Amino acid sequence: MAIKLMAEKKPAVDQEKVRRMDEVFIVTEDMEKEIKNALGPGPQEEILTSAFKLHITRGDIHTLENGECLNDEVINFYMNLLVERNNKKGYPALHVFSTFFYPKLKHGGYCSVKRWTQGIKLFEKEIILIPIHQKVHWSLIVIDLRKQSIIYLDSMGQTGQSICKILDPLEWKRYSMTSKEIPQQLNGSDCGIFTCQYADYISRDQPLTFSQQHMPIFRKRMVWEILHSHLL
């Protein structure tokens, strides 16, 4: 028997918070210099920024270089930036689980992740995001409490029914989005960037209007955003 849980509706996202595509991809000259410096040579263990009880080193930032795969530290930091932004009025109530949540749940069941939800009123949230790391590939689970749905987004078009099933004790609607429905990567290294941008757009209730060609500029912007602990 399905259990119906309804989240209180919030007003739609303010129009000024909807970023136009031509504005999203602006990187100023000063930003370019700062980004280049962070991606430049230096001690890999040097801490460049700290927030959310997380530390980002130069080595972590270097995973944002073109052709590199993102690591857990960068993804978790960026997801925290999304949560911080969505705490503002006009955005859907958002919670994001760590990249380490799903492996723990998969191997140990719900009892093993109880501490991950302590103090969090999950059913007061509207969207819950779970980044999924499968060996060398990133994807995203979106739990939408407003629609009572669990959606799997994969930039290589793989299905995630087994993942959704593990996360779904409530018999909600489960759906893996197809390659024709969401932007897809055309290389072997941008899955983490796609995952982060899926999360950004969905947490703003915006359509996924980006594509592979935008990944290099997204990488640059994410460097700046992480260094400043602030989303553009």
JSON list of C-alpha atoms in Angstrom, two decimals:
[
{"chain": "A", "resi": 1, "resn": "MET", "atom": "CA", "xyz": [0.00, 0.00, 0.00]},
{"chain": "A", "resi": 2, "resn": "ALA", "atom": "CA", "xyz": [1.42, 3.36, -1.02]},
{"chain": "A", "resi": 3, "resn": "ILE", "atom": "CA", "xyz": [1.84, 5.99, 1.67]},
{"chain": "A", "resi": 4, "resn": "LYS", "atom": "CA", "xyz": [0.93, 9.46, 0.43]},
{"chain": "A", "resi": 5, "resn": "LEU", "atom": "CA", "xyz": [3.06, 12.30, 1.72]},
{"chain": "A", "resi": 6, "resn": "MET", "atom": "CA", "xyz": [2.37, 15.83, 0.65]},
{"chain": "A", "resi": 7, "resn": "ALA", "atom": "CA", "xyz": [4.76, 18.76, 1.03]},
{"chain": "A", "resi": 8, "resn": "GLU", "atom": "CA", "xyz": [3.37, 22.22, 1.58]},
{"chain": "A", "resi": 9, "resn": "LYS", "atom": "CA", "xyz": [3.41, 24.14, -1.70]},
{"chain": "A", "resi": 10, "resn": "LYS", "atom": "CA", "xyz": [5.62, 27.19, -2.02]},
{"chain": "A", "resi": 11, "resn": "PRO", "atom": "CA", "xyz": [5.23, 30.05, -4.49]},
{"chain": "A", "resi": 12, "resn": "ALA", "atom": "CA", "xyz": [6.77, 29.50, -7.90]},
{"chain": "A", "resi": 13, "resn": "VAL", "atom": "CA", "xyz": [10.41, 30.47, -8.33]},
{"chain": "A", "resi": 14, "resn": "ASP", "atom": "CA", "xyz": [10.75, 34.23, -8.77]},
{"chain": "A", "resi": 15, "resn": "GLN", "atom": "CA", "xyz": [11.38, 35.20, -12.37]},
{"chain": "A", "resi": 16, "resn": "GLU", "atom": "CA", "xyz": [14.50, 37.21, -11.49]},
{"chain": "A", "resi": 17, "resn": "LYS", "atom": "CA", "xyz": [16.01, 33.98, -10.20]},
{"chain": "A", "resi": 18, "resn": "VAL", "atom": "CA", "xyz": [15.55, 32.30, -13.60]},
{"chain": "A", "resi": 19, "resn": "ARG", "atom": "CA", "xyz": [18.89, 32.69, -15.33]},
{"chain": "A", "resi": 20, "resn": "ARG", "atom": "CA", "xyz": [18.86, 33.35, -19.06]},
{"chain": "A", "resi": 21, "resn": "MET", "atom": "CA", "xyz": [21.13, 31.06, -21.03]},
{"chain": "A", "resi": 22, "resn": "ASP", "atom": "CA", "xyz": [23.17, 33.94, -22.45]},
{"chain": "A", "resi": 23, "resn": "GLU", "atom": "CA", "xyz": [23.81, 35.21, -18.92]},
{"chain": "A", "resi": 24, "resn": "VAL", "atom": "CA", "xyz": [24.74, 31.81, -17.49]},
{"chain": "A", "resi": 25, "resn": "PHE", "atom": "CA", "xyz": [27.82, 31.47, -19.64]},
{"chain": "A", "resi": 26, "resn": "ILE", "atom": "CA", "xyz": [29.52, 34.80, -18.91]},
{"chain": "A", "resi": 27, "resn": "VAL", "atom": "CA", "xyz": [32.98, 34.57, -17.33]},
{"chain": "A", "resi": 28, "resn": "THR", "atom": "CA", "xyz": [34.66, 37.93, -16.82]},
{"chain": "A", "resi": 29, "resn": "GLU", "atom": "CA", "xyz": [38.36, 38.65, -17.30]},
{"chain": "A", "resi": 30, "resn": "ASP", "atom": "CA", "xyz": [38.92, 38.89, -13.55]},
{"chain": "A", "resi": 31, "resn": "MET", "atom": "CA", "xyz": [37.15, 35.58, -13.03]},
{"chain": "A", "resi": 32, "resn": "GLU", "atom": "CA", "xyz": [39.32, 34.00, -15.73]},
{"chain": "A", "resi": 33, "resn": "LYS", "atom": "CA", "xyz": [42.48, 35.09, -13.91]},
{"chain": "A", "resi": 34, "resn": "GLU", "atom": "CA", "xyz": [41.28, 33.67, -10.61]},
{"chain": "A", "resi": 35, "resn": "ILE", "atom": "CA", "xyz": [40.21, 30.42, -12.23]},
{"chain": "A", "resi": 36, "resn": "LYS", "atom": "CA", "xyz": [43.53, 30.08, -14.06]},
{"chain": "A", "resi": 37, "resn": "ASN", "atom": "CA", "xyz": [45.43, 30.60, -10.82]},
{"chain": "A", "resi": 38, "resn": "ALA", "atom": "CA", "xyz": [43.41, 27.92, -9.00]},
{"chain": "A", "resi": 39, "resn": "LEU", "atom": "CA", "xyz": [43.97, 25.47, -11.85]},
{"chain": "A", "resi": 40, "resn": "GLY", "atom": "CA", "xyz": [47.66, 26.34, -12.04]},
{"chain": "A", "resi": 41, "resn": "PRO", "atom": "CA", "xyz": [50.66, 24.66, -10.41]},
{"chain": "A", "resi": 42, "resn": "GLY", "atom": "CA", "xyz": [50.97, 24.45, -6.65]},
{"chain": "A", "resi": 43, "resn": "PRO", "atom": "CA", "xyz": [50.82, 21.96, -3.78]},
{"chain": "A", "resi": 44, "resn": "GLN", "atom": "CA", "xyz": [47.97, 19.55, -4.47]},
{"chain": "A", "resi": 45, "resn": "GLU", "atom": "CA", "xyz": [47.13, 19.38, -0.77]},
{"chain": "A", "resi": 46, "resn": "GLU", "atom": "CA", "xyz": [46.85, 23.19, -0.43]},
{"chain": "A", "resi": 47, "resn": "ILE", "atom": "CA", "xyz": [43.39, 24.10, 0.88]},
{"chain": "A", "resi": 48, "resn": "LEU", "atom": "CA", "xyz": [41.84, 26.76, -1.36]},
{"chain": "A", "resi": 49, "resn": "THR", "atom": "CA", "xyz": [38.45, 27.08, 0.32]},
{"chain": "A", "resi": 50, "resn": "SER", "atom": "CA", "xyz": [36.45, 25.70, 3.24]},
{"chain": "A", "resi": 51, "resn": "ALA", "atom": "CA", "xyz": [32.74, 25.66, 4.04]},
{"chain": "A", "resi": 52, "resn": "PHE", "atom": "CA", "xyz": [30.03, 23.24, 5.17]},
{"chain": "A", "resi": 53, "resn": "LYS", "atom": "CA", "xyz": [32.69, 21.43, 7.24]},
{"chain": "A", "resi": 54, "resn": "LEU", "atom": "CA", "xyz": [34.38, 20.53, 3.94]},
{"chain": "A", "resi": 55, "resn": "HIS", "atom": "CA", "xyz": [37.82, 21.50, 2.66]},
{"chain": "A", "resi": 56, "resn": "ILE", "atom": "CA", "xyz": [38.62, 21.85, -1.04]},
{"chain": "A", "resi": 57, "resn": "THR", "atom": "CA", "xyz": [42.26, 21.47, -2.04]},
{"chain": "A", "resi": 58, "resn": "ARG", "atom": "CA", "xyz": [44.04, 22.52, -5.20]},
{"chain": "A", "resi": 59, "resn": "GLY", "atom": "CA", "xyz": [44.00, 18.86, -6.20]},
{"chain": "A", "resi": 60, "resn": "ASP", "atom": "CA", "xyz": [40.22, 18.80, -5.83]},
{"chain": "A", "resi": 61, "resn": "ILE", "atom": "CA", "xyz": [39.87, 21.94, -7.94]},
{"chain": "A", "resi": 62, "resn": "HIS", "atom": "CA", "xyz": [42.06, 20.35, -10.62]},
{"chain": "A", "resi": 63, "resn": "THR", "atom": "CA", "xyz": [39.32, 17.75, -11.18]},
{"chain": "A", "resi": 64, "resn": "LEU", "atom": "CA", "xyz": [37.39, 20.65, -12.76]},
{"chain": "A", "resi": 65, "resn": "GLU", "atom": "CA", "xyz": [39.94, 20.95, -15.56]},
{"chain": "A", "resi": 66, "resn": "ASN", "atom": "CA", "xyz": [38.68, 19.92, -19.00]},
{"chain": "A", "resi": 67, "resn": "GLY", "atom": "CA", "xyz": [38.94, 16.17, -19.47]},
{"chain": "A", "resi": 68, "resn": "GLU", "atom": "CA", "xyz": [39.09, 15.38, -15.74]},
{"chain": "A", "resi": 69, "resn": "CYS", "atom": "CA", "xyz": [36.46, 13.51, -13.71]},
{"chain": "A", "resi": 70, "resn": "LEU", "atom": "CA", "xyz": [34.99, 15.18, -10.62]},
{"chain": "A", "resi": 71, "resn": "ASN", "atom": "CA", "xyz": [35.65, 13.68, -7.20]},
{"chain": "A", "resi": 72, "resn": "ASP", "atom": "CA", "xyz": [33.36, 13.34, -4.18]},
{"chain": "A", "resi": 73, "resn": "GLU", "atom": "CA", "xyz": [34.72, 16.46, -2.51]},
{"chain": "A", "resi": 74, "resn": "VAL", "atom": "CA", "xyz": [33.82, 18.76, -5.40]},
{"chain": "A", "resi": 75, "resn": "ILE", "atom": "CA", "xyz": [30.37, 17.23, -5.91]},
{"chain": "A", "resi": 76, "resn": "ASN", "atom": "CA", "xyz": [29.51, 17.37, -2.20]},
{"chain": "A", "resi": 77, "resn": "PHE", "atom": "CA", "xyz": [30.69, 20.98, -1.89]},
{"chain": "A", "resi": 78, "resn": "TYR", "atom": "CA", "xyz": [28.68, 22.06, -4.93]},
{"chain": "A", "resi": 79, "resn": "MET", "atom": "CA", "xyz": [25.56, 20.30, -3.70]},
{"chain": "A", "resi": 80, "resn": "ASN", "atom": "CA", "xyz": [25.86, 22.17, -0.41]},
{"chain": "A", "resi": 81, "resn": "LEU", "atom": "CA", "xyz": [25.95, 25.42, -2.37]},
{"chain": "A", "resi": 82, "resn": "LEU", "atom": "CA", "xyz": [22.64, 24.45, -3.96]},
{"chain": "A", "resi": 83, "resn": "VAL", "atom": "CA", "xyz": [21.08, 23.78, -0.55]},
{"chain": "A", "resi": 84, "resn": "GLU", "atom": "CA", "xyz": [22.35, 27.11, 0.78]},
{"chain": "A", "resi": 85, "resn": "ARG", "atom": "CA", "xyz": [20.86, 28.96, -2.19]},
{"chain": "A", "resi": 86, "resn": "ASN", "atom": "CA", "xyz": [17.53, 27.13, -1.92]},
{"chain": "A", "resi": 87, "resn": "ASN", "atom": "CA", "xyz": [17.17, 28.21, 1.70]},
{"chain": "A", "resi": 88, "resn": "LYS", "atom": "CA", "xyz": [16.26, 31.60, 0.24]},
{"chain": "A", "resi": 89, "resn": "LYS", "atom": "CA", "xyz": [12.65, 32.58, -0.36]},
{"chain": "A", "resi": 90, "resn": "GLY", "atom": "CA", "xyz": [11.23, 31.58, -3.72]},
{"chain": "A", "resi": 91, "resn": "TYR", "atom": "CA", "xyz": [13.14, 28.31, -4.20]},
{"chain": "A", "resi": 92, "resn": "PRO", "atom": "CA", "xyz": [11.86, 24.77, -3.59]},
{"chain": "A", "resi": 93, "resn": "ALA", "atom": "CA", "xyz": [12.76, 23.39, -0.16]},
{"chain": "A", "resi": 94, "resn": "LEU", "atom": "CA", "xyz": [15.81, 21.24, -0.89]},
{"chain": "A", "resi": 95, "resn": "HIS", "atom": "CA", "xyz": [17.88, 18.58, 0.81]},
{"chain": "A", "resi": 96, "resn": "VAL", "atom": "CA", "xyz": [20.90, 16.85, -0.73]},
{"chain": "A", "resi": 97, "resn": "PHE", "atom": "CA", "xyz": [22.46, 13.68, 0.62]},
{"chain": "A", "resi": 98, "resn": "SER", "atom": "CA", "xyz": [26.22, 13.13, 0.49]},
{"chain": "A", "resi": 99, "resn": "THR", "atom": "CA", "xyz": [27.74, 11.05, -2.29]},
{"chain": "A", "resi": 100, "resn": "PHE", "atom": "CA", "xyz": [28.50, 8.48, 0.42]},
{"chain": "A", "resi": 101, "resn": "PHE", "atom": "CA", "xyz": [24.81, 8.02, 1.31]},
{"chain": "A", "resi": 102, "resn": "TYR", "atom": "CA", "xyz": [23.79, 5.61, -1.45]},
{"chain": "A", "resi": 103, "resn": "PRO", "atom": "CA", "xyz": [26.69, 3.12, -1.06]},
{"chain": "A", "resi": 104, "resn": "LYS", "atom": "CA", "xyz": [25.97, 3.02, 2.68]},
{"chain": "A", "resi": 105, "resn": "LEU", "atom": "CA", "xyz": [22.26, 2.45, 2.06]},
{"chain": "A", "resi": 106, "resn": "LYS", "atom": "CA", "xyz": [22.87, -0.17, -0.62]},
{"chain": "A", "resi": 107, "resn": "HIS", "atom": "CA", "xyz": [25.14, -2.32, 1.52]},
{"chain": "A", "resi": 108, "resn": "GLY", "atom": "CA", "xyz": [23.71, -1.69, 5.00]},
{"chain": "A", "resi": 109, "resn": "GLY", "atom": "CA", "xyz": [20.05, -0.88, 4.51]},
{"chain": "A", "resi": 110, "resn": "TYR", "atom": "CA", "xyz": [18.10, 1.96, 6.11]},
{"chain": "A", "resi": 111, "resn": "CYS", "atom": "CA", "xyz": [19.39, 1.19, 9.60]},
{"chain": "A", "resi": 112, "resn": "SER", "atom": "CA", "xyz": [22.90, 2.08, 8.42]},
{"chain": "A", "resi": 113, "resn": "VAL", "atom": "CA", "xyz": [21.90, 5.59, 7.32]},
{"chain": "A", "resi": 114, "resn": "LYS", "atom": "CA", "xyz": [19.68, 6.65, 10.23]},
{"chain": "A", "resi": 115, "resn": "ARG", "atom": "CA", "xyz": [22.27, 9.14, 11.42]},
{"chain": "A", "resi": 116, "resn": "TRP", "atom": "CA", "xyz": [22.22, 10.81, 7.98]},
{"chain": "A", "resi": 117, "resn": "THR", "atom": "CA", "xyz": [18.65, 11.95, 8.58]},
{"chain": "A", "resi": 118, "resn": "GLN", "atom": "CA", "xyz": [18.84, 12.95, 12.24]},
{"chain": "A", "resi": 119, "resn": "GLY", "atom": "CA", "xyz": [17.63, 16.51, 12.74]},
{"chain": "A", "resi": 120, "resn": "ILE", "atom": "CA", "xyz": [16.41, 16.77, 9.15]},
{"chain": "A", "resi": 121, "resn": "LYS", "atom": "CA", "xyz": [12.67, 17.13, 8.54]},
{"chain": "A", "resi": 122, "resn": "LEU", "atom": "CA", "xyz": [12.74, 15.35, 5.19]},
{"chain": "A", "resi": 123, "resn": "PHE", "atom": "CA", "xyz": [8.99, 15.46, 4.61]},
{"chain": "A", "resi": 124, "resn": "GLU", "atom": "CA", "xyz": [9.05, 19.24, 4.89]},
{"chain": "A", "resi": 125, "resn": "LYS", "atom": "CA", "xyz": [11.32, 19.27, 1.84]},
{"chain": "A", "resi": 126, "resn": "GLU", "atom": "CA", "xyz": [10.03, 19.47, -1.72]},
{"chain": "A", "resi": 127, "resn": "ILE", "atom": "CA", "xyz": [13.05, 18.04, -3.53]},
{"chain": "A", "resi": 128, "resn": "ILE", "atom": "CA", "xyz": [15.66, 15.58, -2.28]},
{"chain": "A", "resi": 129, "resn": "LEU", "atom": "CA", "xyz": [18.76, 14.95, -4.41]},
{"chain": "A", "resi": 130, "resn": "ILE", "atom": "CA", "xyz": [21.12, 11.99, -4.17]},
{"chain": "A", "resi": 131, "resn": "PRO", "atom": "CA", "xyz": [24.32, 12.00, -6.28]},
{"chain": "A", "resi": 132, "resn": "ILE", "atom": "CA", "xyz": [25.16, 8.44, -7.32]},
{"chain": "A", "resi": 133, "resn": "HIS", "atom": "CA", "xyz": [28.75, 7.29, -7.95]},
{"chain": "A", "resi": 134, "resn": "GLN", "atom": "CA", "xyz": [29.11, 3.94, -9.71]},
{"chain": "A", "resi": 135, "resn": "LYS", "atom": "CA", "xyz": [32.83, 3.24, -10.01]},
{"chain": "A", "resi": 136, "resn": "VAL", "atom": "CA", "xyz": [33.74, 5.77, -12.72]},
{"chain": "A", "resi": 137, "resn": "HIS", "atom": "CA", "xyz": [30.35, 7.31, -13.49]},
{"chain": "A", "resi": 138, "resn": "TRP", "atom": "CA", "xyz": [28.17, 9.94, -11.83]},
{"chain": "A", "resi": 139, "resn": "SER", "atom": "CA", "xyz": [24.38, 10.16, -12.05]},
{"chain": "A", "resi": 140, "resn": "LEU", "atom": "CA", "xyz": [21.56, 11.72, -10.03]},
{"chain": "A", "resi": 141, "resn": "ILE", "atom": "CA", "xyz": [18.44, 10.63, -8.17]},
{"chain": "A", "resi": 142, "resn": "VAL", "atom": "CA", "xyz": [15.69, 13.22, -7.75]},
{"chain": "A", "resi": 143, "resn": "ILE", "atom": "CA", "xyz": [12.99, 12.55, -5.15]},
{"chain": "A", "resi": 144, "resn": "ASP", "atom": "CA", "xyz": [10.15, 15.01, -5.72]},
{"chain": "A", "resi": 145, "resn": "LEU", "atom": "CA", "xyz": [7.81, 14.93, -2.73]},
{"chain": "A", "resi": 146, "resn": "ARG", "atom": "CA", "xyz": [5.36, 17.21, -4.51]},
{"chain": "A", "resi": 147, "resn": "LYS", "atom": "CA", "xyz": [4.85, 14.63, -7.27]},
{"chain": "A", "resi": 148, "resn": "GLN", "atom": "CA", "xyz": [5.59, 11.57, -5.13]},
{"chain": "A", "resi": 149, "resn": "SER", "atom": "CA", "xyz": [8.13, 10.50, -7.72]},
{"chain": "A", "resi": 150, "resn": "ILE", "atom": "CA", "xyz": [11.68, 9.17, -7.88]},
{"chain": "A", "resi": 151, "resn": "ILE", "atom": "CA", "xyz": [13.53, 10.06, -11.08]},
{"chain": "A", "resi": 152, "resn": "TYR", "atom": "CA", "xyz": [16.93, 8.84, -12.28]},
{"chain": "A", "resi": 153, "resn": "LEU", "atom": "CA", "xyz": [19.03, 11.09, -14.53]},
{"chain": "A", "resi": 154, "resn": "ASP", "atom": "CA", "xyz": [22.06, 9.67, -16.31]},
{"chain": "A", "resi": 155, "resn": "SER", "atom": "CA", "xyz": [24.09, 11.60, -18.88]},
{"chain": "A", "resi": 156, "resn": "MET", "atom": "CA", "xyz": [25.01, 8.36, -20.65]},
{"chain": "A", "resi": 157, "resn": "GLY", "atom": "CA", "xyz": [21.43, 7.17, -20.97]},
{"chain": "A", "resi": 158, "resn": "GLN", "atom": "CA", "xyz": [21.69, 4.25, -18.56]},
{"chain": "A", "resi": 159, "resn": "THR", "atom": "CA", "xyz": [18.60, 3.15, -16.64]},
{"chain": "A", "resi": 160, "resn": "GLY", "atom": "CA", "xyz": [18.52, 3.23, -12.85]},
{"chain": "A", "resi": 161, "resn": "GLN", "atom": "CA", "xyz": [15.48, 1.16, -11.95]},
{"chain": "A", "resi": 162, "resn": "SER", "atom": "CA", "xyz": [17.41, -0.96, -9.46]},
{"chain": "A", "resi": 163, "resn": "ILE", "atom": "CA", "xyz": [18.77, 2.17, -7.75]},
{"chain": "A", "resi": 164, "resn": "CYS", "atom": "CA", "xyz": [15.32, 3.77, -7.60]},
{"chain": "A", "resi": 165, "resn": "LYS", "atom": "CA", "xyz": [13.86, 0.58, -6.14]},
{"chain": "A", "resi": 166, "resn": "ILE", "atom": "CA", "xyz": [16.37, 0.55, -3.28]},
{"chain": "A", "resi": 167, "resn": "LEU", "atom": "CA", "xyz": [15.37, 4.12, -2.44]},
{"chain": "A", "resi": 168, "resn": "ASP", "atom": "CA", "xyz": [11.63, 3.54, -2.71]},
{"chain": "A", "resi": 169, "resn": "PRO", "atom": "CA", "xyz": [9.84, 1.81, 0.17]},
{"chain": "A", "resi": 170, "resn": "LEU", "atom": "CA", "xyz": [6.70, 3.84, -0.56]},
{"chain": "A", "resi": 171, "resn": "GLU", "atom": "CA", "xyz": [5.81, 2.50, -4.01]},
{"chain": "A", "resi": 172, "resn": "TRP", "atom": "CA", "xyz": [6.07, 5.93, -5.56]},
{"chain": "A", "resi": 173, "resn": "LYS", "atom": "CA", "xyz": [6.31, 6.50, -9.31]},
{"chain": "A", "resi": 174, "resn": "ARG", "atom": "CA", "xyz": [9.79, 5.46, -10.46]},
{"chain": "A", "resi": 175, "resn": "TYR", "atom": "CA", "xyz": [11.19, 6.68, -13.75]},
{"chain": "A", "resi": 176, "resn": "SER", "atom": "CA", "xyz": [14.53, 6.67, -15.56]},
{"chain": "A", "resi": 177, "resn": "MET", "atom": "CA", "xyz": [14.74, 9.59, -17.98]},
{"chain": "A", "resi": 178, "resn": "THR", "atom": "CA", "xyz": [15.82, 8.57, -21.47]},
{"chain": "A", "resi": 179, "resn": "SER", "atom": "CA", "xyz": [18.66, 10.01, -23.53]},
{"chain": "A", "resi": 180, "resn": "LYS", "atom": "CA", "xyz": [16.09, 11.91, -25.63]},
{"chain": "A", "resi": 181, "resn": "GLU", "atom": "CA", "xyz": [14.63, 13.62, -22.58]},
{"chain": "A", "resi": 182, "resn": "ILE", "atom": "CA", "xyz": [17.75, 15.05, -20.92]},
{"chain": "A", "resi": 183, "resn": "PRO", "atom": "CA", "xyz": [21.11, 16.47, -22.07]},
{"chain": "A", "resi": 184, "resn": "GLN", "atom": "CA", "xyz": [23.70, 13.77, -22.75]},
{"chain": "A", "resi": 185, "resn": "GLN", "atom": "CA", "xyz": [27.49, 13.78, -22.56]},
{"chain": "A", "resi": 186, "resn": "LEU", "atom": "CA", "xyz": [29.53, 13.09, -25.68]},
{"chain": "A", "resi": 187, "resn": "ASN", "atom": "CA", "xyz": [32.78, 12.15, -23.93]},
{"chain": "A", "resi": 188, "resn": "GLY", "atom": "CA", "xyz": [33.95, 10.01, -21.04]},
{"chain": "A", "resi": 189, "resn": "SER", "atom": "CA", "xyz": [34.71, 12.68, -18.45]},
{"chain": "A", "resi": 190, "resn": "ASP", "atom": "CA", "xyz": [31.81, 15.12, -18.07]},
{"chain": "A", "resi": 191, "resn": "CYS", "atom": "CA", "xyz": [29.31, 12.96, -16.15]},
{"chain": "A", "resi": 192, "resn": "GLY", "atom": "CA", "xyz": [30.04, 14.80, -12.89]},
{"chain": "A", "resi": 193, "resn": "ILE", "atom": "CA", "xyz": [29.44, 18.20, -14.49]},
{"chain": "A", "resi": 194, "resn": "PHE", "atom": "CA", "xyz": [26.17, 17.00, -16.00]},
{"chain": "A", "resi": 195, "resn": "THR", "atom": "CA", "xyz": [25.12, 15.62, -12.61]},
{"chain": "A", "resi": 196, "resn": "CYS", "atom": "CA", "xyz": [25.82, 18.95, -10.90]},
{"chain": "A", "resi": 197, "resn": "GLN", "atom": "CA", "xyz": [23.96, 20.90, -13.56]},
{"chain": "A", "resi": 198, "resn": "TYR", "atom": "CA", "xyz": [20.99, 18.54, -13.51]},
{"chain": "A", "resi": 199, "resn": "ALA", "atom": "CA", "xyz": [20.88, 19.23, -9.77]},
{"chain": "A", "resi": 200, "resn": "ASP", "atom": "CA", "xyz": [21.15, 23.00, -10.21]},
{"chain": "A", "resi": 201, "resn": "TYR", "atom": "CA", "xyz": [18.43, 23.31, -12.84]},
{"chain": "A", "resi": 202, "resn": "ILE", "atom": "CA", "xyz": [16.03, 20.85, -11.21]},
{"chain": "A", "resi": 203, "resn": "SER", "atom": "CA", "xyz": [16.41, 22.50, -7.80]},
{"chain": "A", "resi": 204, "resn": "ARG", "atom": "CA", "xyz": [15.25, 25.73, -9.49]},
{"chain": "A", "resi": 205, "resn": "ASP", "atom": "CA", "xyz": [12.38, 23.94, -11.28]},
{"chain": "A", "resi": 206, "resn": "GLN", "atom": "CA", "xyz": [13.95, 24.89, -14.58]},
{"chain": "A", "resi": 207, "resn": "PRO", "atom": "CA", "xyz": [14.09, 22.90, -17.85]},
{"chain": "A", "resi": 208, "resn": "LEU", "atom": "CA", "xyz": [17.42, 21.27, -18.71]},
{"chain": "A", "resi": 209, "resn": "THR", "atom": "CA", "xyz": [18.38, 23.59, -21.56]},
{"chain": "A", "resi": 210, "resn": "PHE", "atom": "CA", "xyz": [22.16, 23.04, -21.60]},
{"chain": "A", "resi": 211, "resn": "SER", "atom": "CA", "xyz": [24.21, 20.62, -23.69]},
{"chain": "A", "resi": 212, "resn": "GLN", "atom": "CA", "xyz": [27.69, 19.13, -24.09]},
{"chain": "A", "resi": 213, "resn": "GLN", "atom": "CA", "xyz": [29.02, 22.32, -25.66]},
{"chain": "A", "resi": 214, "resn": "HIS", "atom": "CA", "xyz": [28.43, 24.20, -22.42]},
{"chain": "A", "resi": 215, "resn": "MET", "atom": "CA", "xyz": [30.52, 21.91, -20.22]},
{"chain": "A", "resi": 216, "resn": "PRO", "atom": "CA", "xyz": [33.85, 23.81, -20.49]},
{"chain": "A", "resi": 217, "resn": "ILE", "atom": "CA", "xyz": [32.24, 27.04, -19.31]},
{"chain": "A", "resi": 218, "resn": "PHE", "atom": "CA", "xyz": [30.35, 25.20, -16.56]},
{"chain": "A", "resi": 219, "resn": "ARG", "atom": "CA", "xyz": [33.68, 23.83, -15.33]},
{"chain": "A", "resi": 220, "resn": "LYS", "atom": "CA", "xyz": [35.13, 27.34, -15.14]},
{"chain": "A", "resi": 221, "resn": "ARG", "atom": "CA", "xyz": [32.11, 28.74, -13.36]},
{"chain": "A", "resi": 222, "resn": "MET", "atom": "CA", "xyz": [32.12, 25.90, -10.86]},
{"chain": "A", "resi": 223, "resn": "VAL", "atom": "CA", "xyz": [35.76, 26.66, -10.02]},
{"chain": "A", "resi": 224, "resn": "TRP", "atom": "CA", "xyz": [34.84, 30.27, -9.25]},
{"chain": "A", "resi": 225, "resn": "GLU", "atom": "CA", "xyz": [31.66, 29.33, -7.38]},
{"chain": "A", "resi": 226, "resn": "ILE", "atom": "CA", "xyz": [33.48, 26.82, -5.18]},
{"chain": "A", "resi": 227, "resn": "LEU", "atom": "CA", "xyz": [36.36, 29.21, -4.46]},
{"chain": "A", "resi": 228, "resn": "HIS", "atom": "CA", "xyz": [33.86, 31.87, -3.37]},
{"chain": "A", "resi": 229, "resn": "SER", "atom": "CA", "xyz": [31.31, 29.50, -1.78]},
{"chain": "A", "resi": 230, "resn": "HIS", "atom": "CA", "xyz": [28.70, 31.34, -3.82]},
{"chain": "A", "resi": 231, "resn": "LEU", "atom": "CA", "xyz": [26.60, 30.40, -6.84]},
{"chain": "A", "resi": 232, "resn": "LEU", "atom": "CA", "xyz": [26.51, 32.82, -9.73]}
]
